[in-house]
Amino acid sequence: MVIMEQQQDSEYLPKNILEIISPFHFSVDRDLKIKSAGKGILKILPGIIGADFEKLFKFKRPFSTQYEFDSIIKYTQQIFIMDALGSELTLRGQIIHLDKADELIFIGSPWVTKVNDLEKYGLQITDFALNDTTPDLLHVFQAQEIAIKEIKQLVQNLDRQKEELNQSRQLYKQLVEEAGDIIFRTDPKGLISYMNPIGIHILERSEEELLGKHYTELIGKDYRDLSMSLFNDQLQKGELTSYQEFPYQVGFGKSIWFGQNINLLIENDNLKGVQVVARNITERKKFEAELLKAKELAEASEMAKEKFLANMSHEIRTPMNAIYGLANILKDKDLSEEDLESVLAINHSADNLIRIINDILDFSKIESGNVQLEQACFNLKDVISGVQQTLNLEAVEKQVILNTIIEPQVPEVFIGDEGRLRQILLNLINNAIKFTEEGRVDTRVSVKQQTPSSCTLLFKVQDTGIGIPEKKLKSIFRSFTQASDETSRKYGGTGLGLTIAKELIELQSGAIDVHSVEGEGSTFTFSIKFALDTNLQTAAPEVAEQYTFRELTAYRFLMAEDNPMNQLLARKVFAKWDCSIDFANNGKLAIAKLSEQEYDLVLMDLQMPEMDGYQATKYIRKELTGAVSDIPIIAITAHALSGESEKCISIGMNDYISKPFDQQELYGKIIKSLKTRVS
C-alpha cells in the first residue's frame, strides 16, 4: 500500500476495489472532514460522513501525530493504529495521499477482540477484507454467531471477490512497475528477490546482476556498515518502517543519493523480508551542500571582517594612545592659554576618533551576536553622574545646559549591566548635545513599573535642538543613517550611535521610542527592567585618586612594546610617577630581560613581531621557574574586541587595559596587581 502514494487521483482507486482491500476505509479532505467510508466502518459509526476526524479517532501510533493534514501526510509510509472514540473499534493500516483530489485515504483493518462485538455491531464476514485475520472463524463458529446463510453468501461471493482481488493485485503490480522510484524486496537474509523495472533502469544493471545480491551492495562502500547497523537497530526495536539517506552505486563509478523507506515485512511475528522504496534526492543533497558552502563562506567572511576590525582597532589605537597620552601630559604642564587651547583641541579630537572606532567595534559585536550582558550591583546616581561628567566639557563648549532629574521613588541600587546602561546614556545624551546648538538637554528617570524583585525604569532624554524631519523618524535607528547628508557633513559622526543604543536596549528586553518636531527638538524615551536586591550593596569604586602617585617609587617595571611613540609616552608617565621602567621590542626580548634583571611587574603589548604578548605570557607562566614565573602581567593593548580581556586572563595575565589608556586607571590596576601579589 506504500506504493499507492504515486496515484494522482481517486479514479485509480475504484470504490469496489477499496471495499475489497478495506471495507473499513475512510477518506478525509484538507480540513480533515470525513468524505467517504467503507461499509464495515459505517456499521459501527453510521454518522461518520461529514464529521471531524479528530472528534472520532485518536492516534495510538505514531503517538506524536498532530491532527493537521500536512502533518499526517508525513506518516504515509508508516503503519498507523488508532482508536474509534466512543466504541471498542481499533483500526490498523496505512494512509494514502491522493494529490489531485487532495485527500487522505485511511486503509485499515479492525481489531475486534470479542466475538460479542460482531453481534453488537451487526458485522458479517463479508464486512471484512479477504486477507483480514481479525475475525477468528473458529471462535465465530463455536459461538454459533454466523448463520448458515452467511456462509452460503460467503461462498457465493468468493469467486467474485477473488476476481476483484486479482484486479487489485494487477493494479498494485502496475503501480509498482511503473512507479518513478526504485522499489525492491528482499528475503529475510536481505538478499534481493525483486527489483522493479525503473530500479533496474536507474541502477544501470541487469536483473540477473541485482537478484540474489545483498541489498547493502547497492549502497556506496563507505556507507554499508552504517546501513547494516541501522537496519539491525530497526529490527531490534521492532520498528516496522524507517527512513535513511545513502548514496547508491549506479553503473560503474557513478553515485546517486537516495532517500529510502525500509519497511519490515512481518508475518506471525517472523521477518519475511524487507520492502524498500528509494527516491532520488541528489538535487536536494547538492542544494544542501551549496547551503553549507555558503554558510562556511559567510563564516569565513565574518572572521575576515573581525580580523580586519581587530587590525584596524590596533592600527588606530596604537598612535592614538601616544597622541592622547602625550596631550594629557602636556595639559598638566604650565602652558600659555594659546598652547593649552591647542592641547585641549588635540585631546578633544582624540576623544572623537576613539568614540568613532568604539562605535564601529560595538556595532560589529552586536551584529555578530557577541554582546554578553553582565549582572552586577550598581548605583544609578553614580552612573548618571559619570555620564554627565564625561560630556560636561562638550556641553559647556556649545553653551548647552545639561540637567538631570531622578524622581524620588526611583531606587538607588540595581542589578544589571552598568556598562551598557552608561553606553546607552552616553550615546543618547551625546547625540542630543551634538544636534543642539544652544539650549538644554534634560535627562529624566522615573519608575514605570515595580515589584519586590524588579523595577522597570523609564528614561527620557529631551533636547531643544534641530529636531528630526517626520519622514526620517522611521529610519533614524538604522545603521549608518542620519537625518540628511547635510547633517552628516555639518555634525559628523558614524550614524551608529542610535543604532547601538537601540540594540543594547532591546538586548535587555527593553524598548526605545522617539518623538521629534523639526526645529523644536527631540525626545528619546526608553525603558529597561532591572533586578532589585536590597541585600547587596555597591562597592566603592576603585579610583586612582585614592593613591598618591608616590606608591610606585621603589618598584621596577618592564614594558614589552614595539611602538617607539608608546615607549616615549610610557617613559614620561612613569617618570611622572617617579619609578623605573625598561622596554623590550618584542616578547622574546622581554623574556630575556626577565632572565637578566629582577622586575616587579610586566606591561605586555599583545601584537608584536617575532613573539607576541600571548606567546610570551604562556612561556613565562609555563617555562620560567622561580618567582619570575609568577610576576604580575598586565595586558596593555590596542586590541579591543569582544572577549579579549577574558582571553588575556585565561592564559595567565593578571589584568587588561586597552589603548588609549587612562593614566589614573592604569595606575590603579598596577597598584591592585602589586598588592594582590604581596597578599
XYZ file of C-alpha atoms in Angstrom:
679
model
C 0.000 0.000 0.000
C 3.024 2.273 0.322
C 3.234 2.330 -3.467
C -0.215 3.808 -3.875
C 1.238 7.181 -2.958
C 2.187 7.516 -6.628
C -1.509 7.723 -7.634
C -2.713 11.092 -8.823
C -6.499 10.814 -8.446
C -9.211 8.737 -6.893
C -10.000 7.229 -10.321
C -7.124 4.820 -9.627
C -8.941 3.505 -6.565
C -12.415 2.342 -7.697
C -14.854 2.002 -4.855
C -15.283 -1.765 -5.285
C -11.503 -2.294 -5.019
C -11.371 -0.190 -1.872
C -14.225 -2.238 -0.390
C -12.266 -5.424 -1.109
C -8.986 -4.064 0.184
C -10.530 -2.429 3.226
C -14.283 -2.273 3.981
C -13.131 -0.217 6.941
C -11.525 2.532 4.807
C -12.479 6.187 5.001
C -11.202 9.410 3.402
C -10.749 12.989 4.666
C -10.347 16.313 2.859
C -7.767 19.033 3.646
C -9.958 20.317 6.515
C -9.941 16.775 7.960
C -13.664 16.357 7.305
C -14.641 12.742 6.556
C -15.824 12.498 2.917
C -16.458 8.779 2.387
C -16.301 5.488 4.293
C -16.493 1.722 3.690
C -19.456 -0.431 4.625
C -17.675 -2.061 7.553
C -16.934 1.151 9.405
C -20.382 2.609 8.593
C -21.990 -0.196 10.606
C -20.084 0.886 13.706
C -20.049 4.632 13.056
C -23.120 5.336 10.865
C -22.844 9.119 11.250
C -19.215 9.364 10.212
C -19.698 11.197 6.882
C -19.092 14.938 7.291
C -17.778 14.585 10.834
C -14.428 15.954 12.120
C -11.680 13.327 12.009
C -10.173 14.476 15.335
C -13.503 14.058 17.158
C -13.929 10.439 16.054
C -10.423 8.974 16.062
C -7.338 9.091 18.280
C -3.871 8.042 17.063
C -2.078 5.435 19.159
C 0.746 5.176 16.661
C 2.519 7.326 15.631
C 1.637 8.733 19.052
C 3.101 12.211 18.312
C 0.970 12.823 15.198
C -0.594 16.286 15.051
C -4.143 16.459 13.754
C -3.283 18.528 10.700
C -3.464 17.481 7.041
C 0.183 18.308 6.235
C 1.427 16.651 9.431
C -0.454 13.383 8.731
C 0.986 13.243 5.175
C 4.442 12.697 6.729
C 3.335 9.293 8.000
C 2.079 7.853 4.691
C 4.992 5.389 4.771
C 4.218 4.138 8.280
C 1.686 1.851 9.894
C -0.983 3.713 11.879
C -3.009 2.441 14.814
C -5.999 4.471 16.023
C -8.996 4.092 18.303
C -12.532 4.984 17.262
C -13.716 7.154 20.131
C -16.923 6.004 21.792
C -16.549 2.404 20.598
C -14.272 -0.591 21.091
C -13.034 -0.433 17.498
C -9.294 -0.133 16.852
C -8.030 0.337 13.276
C -4.586 -0.621 11.958
C -3.347 0.221 8.450
C -1.712 2.799 6.214
C -2.530 6.207 4.741
C -2.621 7.148 1.046
C -2.347 10.744 -0.191
C -4.265 11.445 -3.411
C -2.526 14.536 -4.834
C -5.113 15.702 -7.357
C -8.105 15.124 -5.106
C -6.097 16.490 -2.143
C -7.500 13.738 0.078
C -6.107 11.282 2.587
C -7.452 7.706 2.464
C -7.096 5.591 5.591
C -6.984 1.908 4.537
C -7.277 -0.117 7.707
C -8.274 -3.392 9.265
C -10.274 -3.586 12.510
C -9.071 -5.223 15.674
C -12.174 -6.836 17.213
C -11.140 -8.686 20.332
C -14.546 -10.029 21.368
C -16.937 -12.255 19.433
C -19.787 -10.309 21.023
C -18.657 -7.264 19.053
C -19.701 -8.981 15.804
C -23.248 -9.331 17.062
C -23.207 -5.934 18.760
C -22.406 -4.054 15.554
C -24.185 -6.452 13.151
C -20.955 -7.364 11.355
C -20.715 -10.234 8.893
C -17.747 -11.976 7.292
C -18.381 -10.016 4.077
C -17.761 -6.803 6.008
C -14.088 -7.722 6.310
C -11.297 -7.797 3.708
C -10.424 -11.205 2.253
C -6.942 -11.143 3.735
C -8.052 -9.816 7.110
C -7.250 -12.120 10.021
C -9.293 -10.141 12.531
C -12.353 -12.359 12.903
C -11.292 -15.712 14.276
C -13.547 -18.082 12.332
C -13.046 -20.927 14.763
C -14.370 -18.844 17.651
C -17.144 -17.497 15.479
C -18.286 -20.989 14.532
C -18.008 -22.221 18.110
C -20.045 -19.314 19.337
C -22.639 -20.027 16.629
C -22.651 -16.339 15.748
C -22.600 -16.871 11.986
C -25.726 -18.111 10.342
C -25.611 -20.787 7.662
C -26.974 -18.280 5.164
C -23.987 -16.062 5.759
C -21.646 -18.953 4.971
C -23.576 -19.638 1.770
C -23.437 -15.972 0.910
C -19.703 -16.004 1.559
C -19.227 -18.998 -0.772
C -21.281 -17.283 -3.481
C -19.184 -14.184 -3.232
C -15.795 -15.905 -3.104
C -15.349 -16.176 -6.870
C -16.390 -12.585 -7.417
C -14.141 -11.319 -4.628
C -11.209 -13.421 -5.898
C -11.611 -11.811 -9.307
C -11.725 -8.356 -7.792
C -8.713 -9.237 -5.670
C -6.825 -10.299 -8.783
C -7.706 -6.959 -10.352
C -6.423 -5.209 -7.248
C -3.193 -7.204 -7.393
C -2.762 -6.321 -11.062
C -3.271 -2.670 -10.195
C -0.727 -2.961 -7.386
C 1.778 -4.653 -9.733
C 1.222 -1.979 -12.354
C 1.793 0.776 -9.805
C 4.998 -0.859 -8.556
C 6.406 -1.464 -12.015
C 5.518 1.982 -13.356
C 6.472 3.939 -10.228
C 9.150 6.617 -10.600
C 11.043 5.354 -7.554
C 13.227 2.315 -7.032
C 11.163 -0.419 -5.344
C 12.641 -3.734 -4.325
C 12.057 -6.562 -1.863
C 14.426 -8.933 -0.094
C 14.210 -12.253 1.678
C 14.813 -12.489 5.462
C 18.603 -12.581 4.841
C 18.498 -9.295 2.957
C 19.039 -10.835 -0.499
C 17.153 -9.011 -3.269
C 14.238 -11.116 -4.537
C 12.502 -8.474 -6.672
C 13.502 -5.188 -8.314
C 11.011 -3.053 -10.256
C 11.889 -2.138 -13.876
C 12.581 1.523 -13.103
C 15.059 0.410 -10.424
C 16.883 -1.782 -12.940
C 16.966 1.176 -15.335
C 18.179 3.733 -12.773
C 20.855 1.460 -11.323
C 22.083 0.626 -14.855
C 22.393 -3.081 -14.100
C 20.668 -6.192 -15.392
C 18.062 -8.067 -13.358
C 20.481 -11.010 -13.135
C 23.152 -8.752 -11.606
C 20.742 -7.494 -8.949
C 18.718 -10.529 -7.871
C 20.369 -12.551 -5.134
C 22.674 -9.694 -4.078
C 22.543 -8.333 -0.534
C 20.690 -5.030 -0.603
C 23.589 -3.206 1.103
C 25.661 -3.864 -2.046
C 23.552 -1.179 -3.734
C 24.982 1.349 -1.273
C 28.408 3.024 -1.528
C 31.172 1.024 0.174
C 31.873 3.680 2.804
C 28.247 3.557 3.991
C 27.473 -0.164 4.006
C 28.441 -0.825 7.627
C 26.326 2.106 8.777
C 23.375 0.896 6.687
C 23.597 -2.603 8.191
C 23.914 -1.161 11.702
C 20.794 0.989 11.227
C 18.850 -1.980 9.852
C 19.815 -4.182 12.819
C 18.809 -1.385 15.161
C 15.425 -1.083 13.421
C 14.909 -4.833 13.643
C 15.865 -4.920 17.336
C 13.466 -2.092 18.183
C 10.683 -3.661 16.125
C 10.090 -0.507 14.101
C 8.119 -1.506 11.004
C 9.429 1.380 8.925
C 12.437 3.688 8.927
C 13.927 6.371 6.692
C 17.601 6.623 5.721
C 19.687 8.524 3.172
C 22.603 6.885 1.361
C 24.460 7.119 -1.957
C 23.696 4.223 -4.341
C 26.299 2.876 -6.748
C 24.982 3.353 -10.267
C 26.566 1.565 -13.214
C 30.330 1.798 -12.973
C 31.795 4.575 -10.851
C 28.716 6.817 -10.572
C 26.921 7.645 -7.337
C 23.382 8.974 -6.727
C 21.899 9.891 -3.346
C 18.604 8.185 -2.428
C 16.229 8.607 0.478
C 14.946 5.139 1.285
C 11.966 3.943 3.291
C 12.726 0.491 4.709
C 9.599 -1.479 5.619
C 9.869 -4.745 7.534
C 7.604 -7.487 6.175
C 6.440 -9.276 9.318
C 4.189 -12.317 9.337
C 3.271 -14.182 12.521
C 5.994 -12.261 14.362
C 8.617 -13.547 11.893
C 10.634 -11.436 9.460
C 9.677 -12.497 5.920
C 11.745 -9.872 4.201
C 12.134 -6.161 3.580
C 10.472 -3.808 1.095
C 12.390 -0.660 0.164
C 11.133 2.415 -1.684
C 14.027 4.710 -2.684
C 13.670 8.198 -4.159
C 16.417 10.200 -5.878
C 17.439 13.103 -3.598
C 20.664 14.070 -5.368
C 19.443 17.584 -6.242
C 18.417 18.195 -2.642
C 21.825 16.988 -1.458
C 23.507 19.361 -3.914
C 21.377 22.200 -2.589
C 22.283 21.289 0.992
C 25.981 21.195 0.038
C 25.657 24.632 -1.573
C 23.955 25.952 1.559
C 26.755 24.536 3.705
C 29.358 26.103 1.426
C 27.539 29.442 1.586
C 27.430 29.162 5.385
C 31.162 28.440 5.519
C 31.851 31.383 3.197
C 29.707 33.631 5.392
C 31.561 32.456 8.495
C 34.906 32.995 6.751
C 33.729 36.457 5.711
C 32.706 37.180 9.302
C 36.110 36.024 10.554
C 37.849 38.174 7.935
C 35.691 41.113 8.987
C 36.528 40.544 12.652
C 40.228 40.248 11.823
C 40.051 43.452 9.804
C 38.337 45.271 12.664
C 40.915 43.938 15.123
C 43.762 45.150 12.913
C 42.026 48.462 12.299
C 41.474 48.889 16.018
C 45.127 48.114 16.688
C 46.461 50.395 13.958
C 44.283 53.323 15.050
C 44.545 52.870 18.804
C 48.335 52.467 18.802
C 49.120 56.005 17.521
C 46.037 57.369 19.299
C 47.479 56.121 22.573
C 50.568 58.286 22.074
C 48.550 61.318 20.913
C 46.040 61.025 23.741
C 48.598 60.263 26.442
C 51.163 62.923 25.445
C 48.375 65.529 25.164
C 47.319 64.691 28.736
C 50.905 65.059 29.921
C 51.197 68.456 28.172
C 47.883 69.531 29.705
C 49.427 69.205 33.171
C 52.352 71.498 32.222
C 52.454 75.217 32.824
C 51.242 76.229 29.359
C 50.192 79.533 27.903
C 46.475 79.969 27.244
C 47.039 79.539 23.491
C 49.082 76.350 23.933
C 46.557 74.916 26.407
C 43.797 75.611 23.884
C 45.748 73.648 21.246
C 46.359 70.738 23.622
C 42.679 70.618 24.586
C 41.756 70.621 20.883
C 44.091 67.643 20.332
C 42.512 65.904 23.315
C 39.001 66.596 22.048
C 39.843 65.322 18.550
C 41.368 62.184 20.040
C 38.204 61.596 22.049
C 36.099 61.900 18.886
C 38.299 59.462 16.976
C 38.170 56.923 19.800
C 34.383 57.304 20.004
C 34.099 56.586 16.264
C 36.234 53.427 16.415
C 34.350 52.289 19.530
C 31.021 52.743 17.690
C 32.242 50.607 14.790
C 33.554 47.881 17.107
C 30.387 47.891 19.213
C 28.230 47.663 16.086
C 30.320 44.722 14.866
C 29.899 42.919 18.196
C 26.136 43.497 18.184
C 25.833 42.417 14.544
C 27.674 39.134 15.209
C 25.746 38.420 18.423
C 28.852 38.575 20.621
C 27.497 41.039 23.187
C 27.232 39.488 26.639
C 25.308 41.249 29.380
C 26.705 41.367 32.905
C 24.636 41.117 36.056
C 26.233 43.138 38.830
C 25.172 45.581 41.514
C 25.427 49.294 40.597
C 24.341 52.712 41.834
C 22.134 54.550 39.308
C 23.102 58.037 40.532
C 26.800 57.222 40.113
C 26.208 56.047 36.539
C 24.293 59.170 35.503
C 26.732 61.449 37.312
C 29.649 59.813 35.497
C 27.936 60.228 32.113
C 27.225 63.879 32.795
C 30.805 64.476 33.937
C 32.155 62.869 30.751
C 30.004 65.039 28.480
C 30.113 68.236 30.532
C 33.103 69.799 28.724
C 31.479 69.296 25.311
C 28.208 70.784 26.609
C 29.987 73.836 28.067
C 31.811 74.460 24.779
C 28.441 74.535 22.952
C 26.714 76.531 25.708
C 24.261 73.684 26.268
C 22.879 73.175 29.788
C 22.872 69.560 30.997
C 20.151 68.808 33.505
C 19.301 65.527 35.269
C 16.097 64.724 37.208
C 15.836 61.437 39.105
C 12.369 61.179 40.622
C 12.255 60.435 44.389
C 10.606 56.992 44.079
C 13.468 55.638 41.910
C 15.610 53.164 43.929
C 19.359 53.765 44.132
C 20.761 50.249 43.755
C 20.040 47.875 40.842
C 21.358 44.633 39.416
C 22.181 44.698 35.710
C 24.767 45.734 33.154
C 26.047 49.077 34.396
C 28.455 49.479 31.465
C 25.763 49.004 28.823
C 23.416 51.454 30.567
C 26.240 54.004 30.674
C 26.898 53.424 26.970
C 23.222 53.918 26.074
C 23.024 57.176 28.031
C 26.342 58.416 26.604
C 25.131 57.784 23.052
C 21.730 59.422 23.540
C 22.905 62.447 25.560
C 25.972 62.999 23.355
C 23.682 62.816 20.314
C 21.374 65.397 21.916
C 24.309 67.747 22.635
C 25.643 67.323 19.094
C 22.365 68.443 17.490
C 21.647 71.253 19.967
C 23.399 74.493 19.011
C 22.143 76.315 22.060
C 19.670 75.475 24.805
C 19.419 72.462 27.105
C 19.412 68.690 27.325
C 17.273 67.192 30.101
C 17.584 63.598 31.314
C 14.693 62.339 33.448
C 14.453 58.956 35.201
C 11.188 57.612 36.643
C 9.661 54.289 37.673
C 7.458 52.679 35.043
C 6.665 49.511 36.995
C 8.000 47.974 40.210
C 7.700 44.660 42.045
C 9.513 43.446 45.175
C 12.201 41.837 42.990
C 12.435 44.108 39.938
C 11.971 47.631 38.681
C 11.357 48.889 35.137
C 12.906 52.341 34.733
C 11.728 54.914 32.201
C 14.427 57.231 30.799
C 13.717 60.406 28.824
C 16.453 62.379 27.039
C 14.963 65.645 25.765
C 16.783 68.385 23.847
C 15.932 71.756 22.299
C 17.959 71.041 19.152
C 17.279 70.952 15.431
C 14.791 68.083 15.625
C 14.208 65.309 13.093
C 12.021 65.540 9.941
C 8.901 63.374 10.290
C 9.750 61.305 7.176
C 13.095 60.344 8.768
C 11.726 59.198 12.142
C 11.159 55.599 10.989
C 14.723 55.204 9.710
C 16.606 57.098 12.419
C 17.629 53.874 14.234
C 19.029 52.195 11.115
C 22.791 51.725 10.989
C 24.878 54.417 9.266
C 21.754 56.604 8.960
C 21.500 60.329 9.711
C 18.671 62.764 9.089
C 20.315 64.113 5.916
C 23.624 64.365 4.061
C 23.851 67.944 5.298
C 23.534 66.702 8.884
C 26.396 64.266 8.323
C 28.637 66.961 6.832
C 27.815 69.534 9.489
C 27.766 67.417 12.651
C 29.898 64.394 11.711
C 29.616 61.006 13.370
C 29.202 57.449 12.091
C 25.423 57.252 12.195
C 25.755 54.274 14.549
C 25.100 55.848 17.949
C 21.315 55.467 17.904
C 21.535 52.015 16.303
C 23.853 50.796 19.072
C 21.664 52.337 21.780
C 18.536 50.657 20.334
C 20.225 47.245 20.015
C 21.606 47.396 23.576
C 18.194 48.389 24.950
C 16.438 45.545 23.118
C 19.126 43.072 24.248
C 17.931 43.870 27.781
C 14.275 43.269 26.753
C 13.628 46.999 26.692
C 12.184 49.346 24.058
C 13.004 52.815 22.708
C 10.852 55.441 21.009
C 11.407 58.924 19.627
C 9.186 61.992 19.330
C 10.509 64.984 17.437
C 9.403 68.244 15.834
C 11.761 69.739 13.270
C 13.250 72.959 14.626
C 11.961 72.385 18.165
C 13.902 69.387 19.454
C 13.644 65.652 20.103
C 12.711 63.358 22.972
C 14.094 59.825 23.142
C 12.272 57.558 25.604
C 13.410 54.091 26.583
C 12.671 51.556 29.322
C 14.770 48.737 30.813
C 13.845 46.261 33.512
C 16.468 45.742 36.255
C 16.526 43.322 39.166
C 16.441 44.597 42.750
C 18.349 43.114 45.671
C 18.305 45.063 48.898
C 20.861 42.678 50.416
C 23.567 43.779 48.003
C 25.492 46.999 48.437
C 27.569 48.689 45.768
C 31.276 48.575 46.414
C 33.119 51.868 46.449
C 34.707 52.324 43.023
C 38.435 51.756 42.945
C 39.763 55.017 41.528
C 43.316 56.173 41.169
C 42.638 59.296 43.258
C 42.864 57.020 46.290
C 46.580 56.726 45.592
C 49.245 59.371 45.998
C 51.179 58.660 42.775
C 54.154 58.037 45.032
C 53.463 54.445 45.949
C 55.440 53.068 42.971
C 58.760 54.814 43.673
C 60.570 51.671 44.809
C 59.303 49.429 42.018
C 60.901 48.459 38.708
C 58.768 47.746 35.633
C 59.278 46.122 32.237
C 57.183 47.085 29.220
C 57.004 44.850 26.120
C 56.075 47.352 23.384
C 57.371 47.714 19.809
C 55.980 51.197 19.049
C 58.542 53.995 19.794
C 55.839 56.618 20.418
C 54.129 54.441 23.010
C 57.508 53.764 24.629
C 58.037 57.545 24.809
C 54.618 58.011 26.402
C 55.250 55.269 28.971
C 58.673 56.726 29.822
C 57.105 60.135 30.540
C 54.184 58.676 32.521
C 56.421 56.513 34.723
C 58.870 59.396 35.168
C 55.942 61.453 36.482
C 55.272 58.622 38.916
C 58.978 58.652 39.881
C 59.620 54.977 39.124
C 61.894 52.990 36.805
C 60.784 51.294 33.558
C 62.696 49.292 30.910
C 61.488 48.383 27.413
C 61.592 45.310 25.174
C 60.606 45.482 21.493
C 59.031 42.005 21.453
C 58.139 39.020 23.606
C 61.497 37.259 23.117
C 63.465 40.281 24.331
C 61.068 40.650 27.285
C 61.759 37.040 28.350
C 65.497 37.645 28.008
C 65.315 40.778 30.181
C 63.321 38.895 32.839
C 66.173 36.359 32.989
C 68.788 39.114 33.399
C 67.040 41.613 35.671
C 64.524 41.455 38.529
C 61.244 43.269 37.840
C 58.090 43.764 39.873
C 55.527 43.843 37.028
C 55.312 43.474 33.225
C 53.179 45.633 30.933
C 52.591 43.396 27.907
C 51.512 44.557 24.458
C 49.671 41.794 22.570
C 50.670 42.423 18.951
C 54.458 42.434 18.473
C 56.918 40.971 15.929
C 58.773 37.639 16.469
C 56.832 36.752 19.639
C 53.526 38.372 20.580
C 52.170 39.028 24.050
C 50.111 35.824 24.191
C 53.099 33.599 23.391
C 55.374 35.483 25.757
C 52.907 35.226 28.648
C 52.439 31.475 28.124
C 56.218 30.988 28.062
C 56.696 32.993 31.279
C 53.993 31.043 33.106
C 54.992 27.554 31.906
C 58.701 27.603 31.079
C 60.315 30.049 33.525
C 60.963 28.934 37.076
C 61.003 30.578 40.457
C 59.376 33.881 41.400
C 59.642 35.280 37.867
C 57.070 32.773 36.597
C 54.546 34.366 38.949
C 55.313 38.006 38.070
C 52.170 40.177 37.575
C 51.428 40.803 33.885
C 49.014 43.479 32.674
C 47.956 43.441 29.023
C 48.125 46.958 27.624
C 46.918 46.674 24.076
C 45.225 48.253 21.113
C 43.075 45.122 20.687
C 39.603 45.974 21.922
C 37.305 43.294 20.514
C 34.807 41.225 22.486
C 36.375 38.505 24.617
C 39.920 39.947 24.521
C 40.019 40.626 28.262
C 38.785 37.097 29.085
C 41.356 35.608 26.688
C 44.184 37.501 28.407
C 43.103 36.349 31.862
C 42.705 32.742 30.666
C 46.368 32.479 29.571
C 47.693 33.813 32.871
C 47.641 37.611 32.698
C 46.537 39.460 35.816
C 44.652 42.355 34.237
C 43.847 44.121 30.988
C 43.662 47.740 29.812
C 43.026 48.963 26.267
C 44.727 51.806 24.426
C 44.484 54.696 24.610
C 44.720 54.131 28.339
C 43.713 56.484 31.110
C 46.756 57.146 33.326
C 44.782 57.009 36.544
C 43.098 53.735 35.518
C 46.481 52.191 34.662
C 47.921 53.364 37.979
C 45.031 51.751 39.857
C 45.464 48.424 38.007
C 49.214 48.388 38.744
C 48.618 49.044 42.456
C 45.936 46.333 42.545
C 48.181 43.745 40.848
C 51.144 44.510 43.115
C 49.033 44.329 46.273
C 47.459 41.060 45.119
C 50.920 39.544 44.662
C 52.056 40.633 48.120
C 48.888 39.336 49.800
